[in-house]
Coordinates of C-alpha atoms and ligand atoms in Angstrom, one line a residue:
X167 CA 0.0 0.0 0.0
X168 CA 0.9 3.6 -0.4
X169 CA 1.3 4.8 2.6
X170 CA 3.2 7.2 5.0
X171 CA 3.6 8.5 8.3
X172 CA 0.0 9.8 9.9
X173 CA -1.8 6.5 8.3
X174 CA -2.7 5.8 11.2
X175 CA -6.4 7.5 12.5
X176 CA -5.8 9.5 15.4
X177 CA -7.6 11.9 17.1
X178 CA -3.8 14.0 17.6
X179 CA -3.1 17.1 16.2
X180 CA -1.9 17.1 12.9
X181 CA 1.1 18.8 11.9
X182 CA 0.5 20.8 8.7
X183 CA -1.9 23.5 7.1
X184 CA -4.4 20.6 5.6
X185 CA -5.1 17.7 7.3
X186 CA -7.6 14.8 6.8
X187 CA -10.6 14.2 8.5
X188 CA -13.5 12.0 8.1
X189 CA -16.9 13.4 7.4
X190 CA -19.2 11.4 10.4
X191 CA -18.9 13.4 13.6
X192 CA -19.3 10.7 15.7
X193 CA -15.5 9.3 14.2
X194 CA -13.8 12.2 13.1
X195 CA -10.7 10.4 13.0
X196 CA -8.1 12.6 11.5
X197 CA -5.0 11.6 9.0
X198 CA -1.8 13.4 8.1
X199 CA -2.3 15.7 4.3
X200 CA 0.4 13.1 3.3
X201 CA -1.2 9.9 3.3
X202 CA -3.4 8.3 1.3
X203 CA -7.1 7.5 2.5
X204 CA -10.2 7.0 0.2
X205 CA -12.2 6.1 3.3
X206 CA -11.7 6.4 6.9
X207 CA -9.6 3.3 8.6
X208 CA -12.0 3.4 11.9
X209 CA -15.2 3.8 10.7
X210 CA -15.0 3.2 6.7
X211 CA -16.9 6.7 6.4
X212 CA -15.8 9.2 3.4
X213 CA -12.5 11.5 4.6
X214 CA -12.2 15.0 4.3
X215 CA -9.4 17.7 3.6
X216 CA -9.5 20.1 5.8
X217 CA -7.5 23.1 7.1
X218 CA -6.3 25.3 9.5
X219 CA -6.9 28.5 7.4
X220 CA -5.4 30.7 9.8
X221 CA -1.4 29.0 9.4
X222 CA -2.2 29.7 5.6
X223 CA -2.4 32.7 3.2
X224 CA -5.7 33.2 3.0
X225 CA -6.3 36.4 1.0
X226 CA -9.2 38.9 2.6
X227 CA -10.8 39.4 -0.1
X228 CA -11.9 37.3 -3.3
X229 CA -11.2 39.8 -5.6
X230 CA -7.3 39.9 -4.4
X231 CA -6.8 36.7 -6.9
X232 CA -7.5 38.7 -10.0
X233 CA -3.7 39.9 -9.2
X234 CA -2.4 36.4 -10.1
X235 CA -3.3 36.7 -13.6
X236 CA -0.5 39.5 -14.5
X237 CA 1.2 36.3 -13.1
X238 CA 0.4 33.8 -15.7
X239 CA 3.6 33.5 -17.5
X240 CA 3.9 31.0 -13.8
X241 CA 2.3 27.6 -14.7
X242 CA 0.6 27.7 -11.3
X243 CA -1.2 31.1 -11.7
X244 CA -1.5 30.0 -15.5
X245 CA -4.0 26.9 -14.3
X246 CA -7.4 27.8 -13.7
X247 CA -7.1 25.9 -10.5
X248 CA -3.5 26.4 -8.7
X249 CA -4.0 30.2 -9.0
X250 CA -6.2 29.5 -6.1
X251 CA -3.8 28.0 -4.3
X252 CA -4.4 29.7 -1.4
X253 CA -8.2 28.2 -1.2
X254 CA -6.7 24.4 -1.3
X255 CA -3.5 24.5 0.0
X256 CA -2.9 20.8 0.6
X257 CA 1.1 21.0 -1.2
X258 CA 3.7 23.5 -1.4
X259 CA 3.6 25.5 -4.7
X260 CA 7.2 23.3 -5.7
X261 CA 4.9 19.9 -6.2
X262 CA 2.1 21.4 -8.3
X263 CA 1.3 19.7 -11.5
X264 CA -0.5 21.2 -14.2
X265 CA -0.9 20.7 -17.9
X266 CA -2.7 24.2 -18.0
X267 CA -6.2 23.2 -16.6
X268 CA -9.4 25.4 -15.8
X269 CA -9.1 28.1 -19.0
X270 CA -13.0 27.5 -18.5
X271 CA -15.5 30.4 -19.7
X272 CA -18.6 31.7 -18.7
X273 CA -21.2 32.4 -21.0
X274 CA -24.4 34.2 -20.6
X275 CA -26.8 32.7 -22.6
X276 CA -30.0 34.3 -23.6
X277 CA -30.9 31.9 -26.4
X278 CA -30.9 29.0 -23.6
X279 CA -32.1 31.3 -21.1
X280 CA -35.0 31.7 -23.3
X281 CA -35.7 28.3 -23.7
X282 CA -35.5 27.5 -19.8
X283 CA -38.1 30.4 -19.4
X284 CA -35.2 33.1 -17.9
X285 CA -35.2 36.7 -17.8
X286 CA -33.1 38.1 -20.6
X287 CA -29.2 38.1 -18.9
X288 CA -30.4 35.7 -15.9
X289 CA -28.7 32.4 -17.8
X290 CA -25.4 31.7 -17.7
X291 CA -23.4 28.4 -19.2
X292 CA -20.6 27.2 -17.6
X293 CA -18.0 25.3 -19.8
X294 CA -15.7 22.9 -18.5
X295 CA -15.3 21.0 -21.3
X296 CA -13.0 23.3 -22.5
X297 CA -10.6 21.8 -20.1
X298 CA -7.3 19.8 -21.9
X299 CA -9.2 16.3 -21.6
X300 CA -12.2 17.9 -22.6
X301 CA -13.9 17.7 -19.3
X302 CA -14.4 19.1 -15.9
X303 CA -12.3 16.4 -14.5
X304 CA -9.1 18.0 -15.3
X305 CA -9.8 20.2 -12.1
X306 CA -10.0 17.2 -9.8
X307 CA -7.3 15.2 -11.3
X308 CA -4.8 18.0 -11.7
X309 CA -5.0 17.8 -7.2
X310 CA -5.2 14.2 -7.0
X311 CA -2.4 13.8 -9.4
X312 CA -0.2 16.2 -7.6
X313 CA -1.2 14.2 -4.5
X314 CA -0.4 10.9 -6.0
X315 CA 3.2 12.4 -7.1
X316 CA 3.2 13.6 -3.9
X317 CA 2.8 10.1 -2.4
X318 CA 5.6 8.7 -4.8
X319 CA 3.0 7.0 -6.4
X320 CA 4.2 5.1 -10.1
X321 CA 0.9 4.2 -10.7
X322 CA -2.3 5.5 -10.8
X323 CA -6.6 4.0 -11.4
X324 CA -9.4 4.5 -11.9
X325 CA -13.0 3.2 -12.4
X326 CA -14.9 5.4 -15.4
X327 CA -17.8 6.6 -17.4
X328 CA -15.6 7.8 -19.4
X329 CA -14.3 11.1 -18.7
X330 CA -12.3 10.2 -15.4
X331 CA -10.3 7.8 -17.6
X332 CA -9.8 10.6 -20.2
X333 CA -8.4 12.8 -17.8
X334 CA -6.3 10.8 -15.8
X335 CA -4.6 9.3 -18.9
X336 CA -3.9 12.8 -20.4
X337 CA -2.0 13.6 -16.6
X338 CA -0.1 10.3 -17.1
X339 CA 0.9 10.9 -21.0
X340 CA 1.0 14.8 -20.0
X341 CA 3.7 14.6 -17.4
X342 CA 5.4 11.0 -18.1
X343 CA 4.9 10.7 -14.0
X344 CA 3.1 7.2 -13.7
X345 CA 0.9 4.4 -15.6
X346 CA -3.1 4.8 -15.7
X347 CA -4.8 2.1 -15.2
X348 CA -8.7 2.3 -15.7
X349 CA -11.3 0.1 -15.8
X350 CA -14.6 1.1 -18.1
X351 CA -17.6 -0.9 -18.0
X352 CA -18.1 -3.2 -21.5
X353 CA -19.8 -1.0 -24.2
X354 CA -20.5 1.4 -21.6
X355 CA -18.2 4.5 -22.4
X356 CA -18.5 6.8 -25.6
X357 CA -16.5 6.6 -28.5
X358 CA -15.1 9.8 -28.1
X359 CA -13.7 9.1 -24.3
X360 CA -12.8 5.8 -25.4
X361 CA -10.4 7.2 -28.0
X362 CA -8.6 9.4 -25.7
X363 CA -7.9 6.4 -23.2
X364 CA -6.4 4.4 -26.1
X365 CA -4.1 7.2 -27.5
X366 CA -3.2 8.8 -24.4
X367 CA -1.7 5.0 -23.5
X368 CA -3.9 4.2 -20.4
X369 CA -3.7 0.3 -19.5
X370 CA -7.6 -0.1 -20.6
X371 CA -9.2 -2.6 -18.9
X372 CA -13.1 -3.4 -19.9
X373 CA -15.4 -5.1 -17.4
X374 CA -18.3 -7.7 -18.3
X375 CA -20.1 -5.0 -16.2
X376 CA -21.3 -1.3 -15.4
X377 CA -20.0 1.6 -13.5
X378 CA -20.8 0.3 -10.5
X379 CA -19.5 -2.5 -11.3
X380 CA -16.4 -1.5 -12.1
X381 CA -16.0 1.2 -9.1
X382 CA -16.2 -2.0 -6.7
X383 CA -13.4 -3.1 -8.9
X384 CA -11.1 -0.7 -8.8
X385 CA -11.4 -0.4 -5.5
X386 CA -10.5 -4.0 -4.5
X387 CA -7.5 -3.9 -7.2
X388 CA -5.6 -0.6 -5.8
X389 CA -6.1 -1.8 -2.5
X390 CA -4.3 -5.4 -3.1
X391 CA -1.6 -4.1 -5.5
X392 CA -1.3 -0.3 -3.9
X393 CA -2.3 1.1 -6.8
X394 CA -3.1 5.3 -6.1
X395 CA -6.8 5.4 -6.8
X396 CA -7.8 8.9 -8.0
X397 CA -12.1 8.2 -8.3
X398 CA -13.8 11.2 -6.4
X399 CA -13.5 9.0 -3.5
X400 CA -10.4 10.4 -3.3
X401 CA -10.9 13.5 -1.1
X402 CA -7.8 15.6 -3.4
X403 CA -10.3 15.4 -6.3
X404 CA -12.9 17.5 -4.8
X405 CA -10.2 20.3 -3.6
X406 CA -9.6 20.6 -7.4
X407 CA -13.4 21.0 -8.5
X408 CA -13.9 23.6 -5.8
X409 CA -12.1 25.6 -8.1
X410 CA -14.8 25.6 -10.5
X411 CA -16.8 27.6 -7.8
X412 CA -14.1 30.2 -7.6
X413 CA -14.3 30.9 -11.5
X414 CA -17.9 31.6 -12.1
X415 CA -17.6 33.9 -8.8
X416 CA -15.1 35.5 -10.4
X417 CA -16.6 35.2 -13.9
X418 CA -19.4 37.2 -12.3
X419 CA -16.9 39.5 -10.6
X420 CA -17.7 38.4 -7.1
X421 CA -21.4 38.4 -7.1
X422 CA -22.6 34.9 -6.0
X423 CA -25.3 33.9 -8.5
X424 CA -28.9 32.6 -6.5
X425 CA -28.3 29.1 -8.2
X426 CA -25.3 26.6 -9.0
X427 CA -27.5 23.8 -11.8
X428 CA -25.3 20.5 -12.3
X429 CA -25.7 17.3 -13.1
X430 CA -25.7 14.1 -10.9
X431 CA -23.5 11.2 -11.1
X432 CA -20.9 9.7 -8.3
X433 CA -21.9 13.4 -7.0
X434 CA -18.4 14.2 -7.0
X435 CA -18.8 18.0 -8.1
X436 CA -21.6 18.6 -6.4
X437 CA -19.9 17.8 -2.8
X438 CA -17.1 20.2 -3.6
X439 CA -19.0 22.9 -5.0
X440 CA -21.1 22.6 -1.0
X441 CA -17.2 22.3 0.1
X442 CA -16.2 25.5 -2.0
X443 CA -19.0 27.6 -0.7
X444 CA -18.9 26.2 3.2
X445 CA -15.8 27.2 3.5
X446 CA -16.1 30.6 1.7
X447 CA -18.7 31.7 4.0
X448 CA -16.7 30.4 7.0
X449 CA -14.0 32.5 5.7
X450 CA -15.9 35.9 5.0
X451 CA -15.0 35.8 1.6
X452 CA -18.8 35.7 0.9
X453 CA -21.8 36.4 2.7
X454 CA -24.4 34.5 1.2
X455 CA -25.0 30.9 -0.4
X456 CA -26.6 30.4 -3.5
X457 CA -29.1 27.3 -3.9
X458 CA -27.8 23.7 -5.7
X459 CA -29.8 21.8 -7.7
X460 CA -28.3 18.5 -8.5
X461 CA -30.1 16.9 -11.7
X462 CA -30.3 13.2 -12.2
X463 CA -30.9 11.4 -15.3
X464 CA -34.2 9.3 -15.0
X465 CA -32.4 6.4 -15.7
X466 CA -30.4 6.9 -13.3
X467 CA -32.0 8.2 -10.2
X468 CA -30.4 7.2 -7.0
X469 CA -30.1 10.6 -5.5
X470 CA -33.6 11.7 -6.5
X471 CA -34.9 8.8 -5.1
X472 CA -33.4 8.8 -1.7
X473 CA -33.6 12.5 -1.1
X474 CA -36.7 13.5 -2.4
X475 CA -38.5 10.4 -2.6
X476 CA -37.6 9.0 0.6
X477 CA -36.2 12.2 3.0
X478 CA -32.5 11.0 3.1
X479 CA -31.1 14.2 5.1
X480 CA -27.6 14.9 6.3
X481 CA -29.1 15.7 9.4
X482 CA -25.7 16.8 10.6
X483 CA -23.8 14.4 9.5
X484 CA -26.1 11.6 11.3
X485 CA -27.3 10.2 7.9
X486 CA -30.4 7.7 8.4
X487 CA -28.5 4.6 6.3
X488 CA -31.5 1.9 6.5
X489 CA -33.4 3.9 3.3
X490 CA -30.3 4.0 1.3
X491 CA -29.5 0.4 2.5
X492 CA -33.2 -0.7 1.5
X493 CA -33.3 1.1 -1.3
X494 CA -29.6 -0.8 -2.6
X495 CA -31.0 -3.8 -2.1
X496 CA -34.1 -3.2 -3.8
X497 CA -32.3 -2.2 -7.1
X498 CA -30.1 -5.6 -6.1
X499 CA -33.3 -8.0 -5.8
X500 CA -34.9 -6.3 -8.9
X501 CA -31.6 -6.5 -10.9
X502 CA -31.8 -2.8 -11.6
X503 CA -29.1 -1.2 -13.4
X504 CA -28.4 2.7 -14.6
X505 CA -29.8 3.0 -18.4
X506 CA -29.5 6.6 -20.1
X507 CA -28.2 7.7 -23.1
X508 CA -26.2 10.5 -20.6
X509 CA -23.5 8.0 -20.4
X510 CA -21.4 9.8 -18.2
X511 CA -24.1 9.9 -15.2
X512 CA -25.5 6.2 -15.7
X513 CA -24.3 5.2 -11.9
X514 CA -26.3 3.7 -9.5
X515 CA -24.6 3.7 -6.4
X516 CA -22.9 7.2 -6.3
X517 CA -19.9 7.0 -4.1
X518 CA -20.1 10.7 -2.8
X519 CA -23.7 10.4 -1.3
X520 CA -23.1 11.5 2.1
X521 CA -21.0 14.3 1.0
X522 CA -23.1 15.4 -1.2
X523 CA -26.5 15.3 1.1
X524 CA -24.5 17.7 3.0
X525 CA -23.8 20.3 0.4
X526 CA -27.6 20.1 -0.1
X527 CA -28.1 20.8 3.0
X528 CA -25.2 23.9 3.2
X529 CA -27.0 25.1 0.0
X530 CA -30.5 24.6 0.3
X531 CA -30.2 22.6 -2.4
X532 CA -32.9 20.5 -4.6
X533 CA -33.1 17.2 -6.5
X534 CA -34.5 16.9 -9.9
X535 CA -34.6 13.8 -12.9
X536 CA -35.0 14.3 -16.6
X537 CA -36.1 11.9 -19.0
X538 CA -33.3 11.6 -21.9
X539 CA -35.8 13.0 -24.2
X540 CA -35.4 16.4 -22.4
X541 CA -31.8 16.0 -21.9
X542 CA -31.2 15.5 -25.5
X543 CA -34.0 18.6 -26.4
X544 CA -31.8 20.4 -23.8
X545 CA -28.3 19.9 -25.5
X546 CA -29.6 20.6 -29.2
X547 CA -30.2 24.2 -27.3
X548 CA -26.7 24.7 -25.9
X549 CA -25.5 23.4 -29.5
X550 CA -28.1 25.5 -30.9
X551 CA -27.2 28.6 -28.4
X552 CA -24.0 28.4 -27.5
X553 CA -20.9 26.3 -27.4
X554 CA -22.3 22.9 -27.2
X555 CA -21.7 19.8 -24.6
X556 CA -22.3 16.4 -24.2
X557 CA -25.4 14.8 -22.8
X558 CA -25.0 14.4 -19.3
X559 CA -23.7 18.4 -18.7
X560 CA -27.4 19.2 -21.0
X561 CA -29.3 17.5 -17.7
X562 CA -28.4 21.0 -16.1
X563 CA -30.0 22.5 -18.6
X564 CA -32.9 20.4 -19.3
X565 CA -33.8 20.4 -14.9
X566 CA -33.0 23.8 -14.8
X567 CA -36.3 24.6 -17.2
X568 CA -38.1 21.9 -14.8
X569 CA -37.3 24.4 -11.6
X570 CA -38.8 27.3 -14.0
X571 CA -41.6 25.7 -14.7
X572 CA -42.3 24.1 -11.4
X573 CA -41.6 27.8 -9.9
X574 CA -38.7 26.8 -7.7
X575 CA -36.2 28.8 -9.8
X576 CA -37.8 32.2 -10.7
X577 CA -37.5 34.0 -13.6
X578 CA -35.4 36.8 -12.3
X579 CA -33.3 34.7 -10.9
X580 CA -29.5 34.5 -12.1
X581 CA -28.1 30.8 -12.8
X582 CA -25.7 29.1 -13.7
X583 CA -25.5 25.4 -15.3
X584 CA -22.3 24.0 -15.3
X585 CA -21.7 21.6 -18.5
X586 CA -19.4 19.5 -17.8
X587 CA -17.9 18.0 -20.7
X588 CA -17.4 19.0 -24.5
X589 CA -19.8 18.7 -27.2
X590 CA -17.5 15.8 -29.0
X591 CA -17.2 13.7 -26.0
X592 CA -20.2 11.6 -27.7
X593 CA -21.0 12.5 -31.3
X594 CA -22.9 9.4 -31.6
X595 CA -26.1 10.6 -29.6
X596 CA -25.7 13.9 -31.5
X597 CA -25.2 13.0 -34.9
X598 CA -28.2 10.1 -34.2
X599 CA -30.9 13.0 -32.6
X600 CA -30.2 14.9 -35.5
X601 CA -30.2 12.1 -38.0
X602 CA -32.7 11.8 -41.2
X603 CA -31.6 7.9 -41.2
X604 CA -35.0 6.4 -38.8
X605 CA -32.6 3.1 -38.0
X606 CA -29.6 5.3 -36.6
X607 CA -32.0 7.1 -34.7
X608 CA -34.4 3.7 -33.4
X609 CA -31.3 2.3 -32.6
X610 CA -29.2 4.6 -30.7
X611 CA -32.4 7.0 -29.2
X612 CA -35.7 5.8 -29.9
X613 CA -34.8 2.3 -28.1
X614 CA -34.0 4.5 -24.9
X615 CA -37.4 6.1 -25.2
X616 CA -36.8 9.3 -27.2
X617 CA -39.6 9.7 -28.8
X618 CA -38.4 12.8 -31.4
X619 CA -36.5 15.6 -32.3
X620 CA -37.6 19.0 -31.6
X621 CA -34.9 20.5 -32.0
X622 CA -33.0 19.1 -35.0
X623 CA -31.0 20.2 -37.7
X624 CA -31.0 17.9 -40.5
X625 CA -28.4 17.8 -43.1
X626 CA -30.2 18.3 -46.8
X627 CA -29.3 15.4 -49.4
X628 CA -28.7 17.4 -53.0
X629 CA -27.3 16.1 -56.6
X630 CA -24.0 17.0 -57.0
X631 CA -25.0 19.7 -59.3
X632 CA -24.7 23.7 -59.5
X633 CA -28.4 24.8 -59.7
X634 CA -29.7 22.2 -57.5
X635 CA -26.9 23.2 -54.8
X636 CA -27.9 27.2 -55.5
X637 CA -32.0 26.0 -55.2
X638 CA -31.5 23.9 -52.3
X639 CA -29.6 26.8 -50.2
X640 CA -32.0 29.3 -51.2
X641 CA -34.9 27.5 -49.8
X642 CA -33.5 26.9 -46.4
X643 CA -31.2 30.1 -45.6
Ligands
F0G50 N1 -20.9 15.1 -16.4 C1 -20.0 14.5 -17.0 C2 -19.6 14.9 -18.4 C3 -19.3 13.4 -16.4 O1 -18.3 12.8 -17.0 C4 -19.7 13.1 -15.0 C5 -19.0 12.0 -14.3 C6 -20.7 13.8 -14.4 C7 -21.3 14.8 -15.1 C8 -21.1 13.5 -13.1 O2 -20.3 14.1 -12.2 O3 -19.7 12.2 -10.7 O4 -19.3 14.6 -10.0 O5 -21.6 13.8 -10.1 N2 -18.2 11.2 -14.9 C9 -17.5 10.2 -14.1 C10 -16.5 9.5 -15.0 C11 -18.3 9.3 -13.3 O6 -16.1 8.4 -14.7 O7 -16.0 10.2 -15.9 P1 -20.2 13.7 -10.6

């Protein structure tokens, strides 16, 4: 295993800045920054970083860090991430890597807005699949990564929809600093991530299995041959997707928007973007919350289930386990498994449930489904309005026009979806909604229950001829 001094739980003092800790009160056991923990040793529990802010640098303002950008011939102040440093400061600034992560953008949106049923200027898109791998991963992994290098570690795994694997493969071939190893579930991951696994050199391993499958996998595998495991189980991750938080405040110089819209998978993101805010409030850096709203896809609707369904609460950090146990074995009995066409979010058993019922509860938050059918209406709009994304980071999109019209989300108020991974991630499900071919479309849409599509722009079929070219372009421009 890789280990190092301060494995051990303890309820001692630590002896640096950032510190581990795990999440149930009534453990707290706490472990050294430098060791490695995916779950508490005492209690099995998710483990927290955590900090003493006051042995740090913690600027007194938020608006202090626009001074690092005249710094961005550094690689750290460069990243979209380590110029936060200060906010995650788990390493010194000599171990950070980066391959130039977190050049995200903000976009207001009124063509989406409008669809969602937004004021004019009230929308914004968030687009972290602008990131090097293509996805909002790149924030996470660029922490773990420096963790794992921290730790010595030569290799490096994960278990993947598809956009973990991408990421932590590009770190690997990025840097030359360890072998990925990642396990995908058998005809479970999109062409697109697929590819980048293969070419970025990974050690691709595919289950006879799903996600979850898979993630129990991993799991067992690091463990036995000490293998650095960087799924959002590993507490690192979510210090790098806080950052996310810190750009669309600073997008939106400062002003903390009324709602944070994101999809729902292993709930990874949505933990650290309660994390972010928690501990921005705690440090006066802002002096209100805005709301989550985590949106599942149907298919895949753990979350929903459990927290709106069946009252799963944080309850301060005493988390009522029967309903979640119940409800696992129910989807055990019935042999239910995660089917959506928003491949990246087709998980089951989310691994960050706890954490995340807490950042529900730090931000008010709500839990929505969509049907694929509005997920893939939803992403035709960002394509349509914007800058495009990939199915799963459209289920923002598609629950955020649910809230409207359910009147949870007002029409004054200012939001922001995050889409979290680029429009080519899976050109299969877009080429196929906007298809004229009816088999392409039965067989990669209809079979999943999507019925048509709205919002389609089909490609025109014309002779290879002058006139007919000039006639065709005149009727449809
Ligand atoms: N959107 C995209 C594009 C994703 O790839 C994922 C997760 C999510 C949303 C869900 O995020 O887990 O933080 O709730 N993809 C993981 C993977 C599971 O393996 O790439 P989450």
């Amino acid at each position: 295993m890789l280990q190092s001094a301060g494995t051990t739980a303890s309820s001692q003092p630590h002896t640096d800045i950032a510190f581990q800790r795990c999440i149930n009160p009534a453990c707290a056991a706490v472990y050294e920054a430098r060791s490695v923990h995916t779950s508490c040793e005492r209690c099995g529990d998710l483990v927290d970083i955590d900090y003493e802010w006051d042995r740090g640098a913690v600027p007194k303002s938020l608006d202090e860090f626009e001074a690092m950008w005249s710094r961005r011939y550094e690689p750290m102040r460069f990243s979209g991430v380590w110029r936060f440093h200060e906010l995650l400061p788990f390493c010194r600034p000599d171990e950070i890597v980066t391959v130039g992560e977190g050049q995200t953008l903000l976009q207001q949106s009124d063509a989406v807005g409008k669809f969602v049923g937004l004021d004019a200027g009230r929308l914004h898109l968030q687009y972290e699949g602008m990131n090097p791998s293509g996805s909002f991963k790149d924030n996470g992994m660029c922490a773990a990564f420096t963790h794992a290098c921290m730790m010595e570690a030569k290799r490096a795994a994960c278990a993947s929809t598809g956009n973990t694997s991408a990421s932590l493969a590009l770190y690997c071939s990025a840097t030359q600093k360890m072998k990925a190893v990642i396990f995908i579930g058998s005809g479970k991951i999109s062409y697109g991530k697929l590819s980048q696994a293969l070419d970025y050199g990974a050690l691709t391993v595919q289950i006879a299995g799903d996600f979850d499958d898979a993630m129990i996998r991993v799991k067992q595998i690091s463990e036995q041959l000490g293998i650095y495991l960087v799924n959002s189980v590993n507490p690192f991750r979510l210090e790098g997707q806080k950052t996310i938080m810190f750009r669309i405040l600073e997008a939106l110089r400062w002003e903390v928007p009324d709602w944070i819209v994101v999809p729902g998978g292993n709930l990874g993101n949505s933990s650290a973007f309660g994390k972010a805010f928690a501990e921005l409030k705690q440090l006066g850096l802002i002096d209100r919350m805005p709301r989550l709203a985590v949106i599942n896809a149907a298919g895949a609707d753990t979350l929903y289930e459990l927290y709106e369904r069946r009252g799963v609460r944080w309850n301060g950090g005493h988390v009522d386990m029967e309903p979640i146990r119940s409800y696992n074995d129910h989807m055990d009995r019935e042999g239910i498994k995660a089917d959506t066409i928003a491949s990246a979010i087709e998980i089951n058993r989310p691994v960050n449930l706890k954490k995340c019922l807490r950042a529900l509860d730090t931000m008010d938050g709500v839990v929505r489904q969509v049907s694929d059918q509005e997920i893939l209406d939803a992403k035709a709009q960002v394509g349509a309005g914007g800058f495009g994304c990939e199915p799963a980071s459209a289920a923002s999109v598609a629950g955020t026009r649910l809230l409207r019209r359910e009147g949870v989300i007002a029409p004054s108020d200012r939001v922001v979806c995050v889409l979290t991974g680029h429009e080519l991630k899976d050109p299969t499900a877009t080429v196929a909604y906007h298809t004229t071919d009816q088999e392409v479309f039965n067989d990669v849409l209809a079979s999943r229950g999507v019925q048509k599509a709205s919002h389609a722009n089909r490609a025109i079929a014309v002779p290879n001829e002058l006139d007919d070219i000039v006639k065709a372009i005149q009727l449809y421009s």
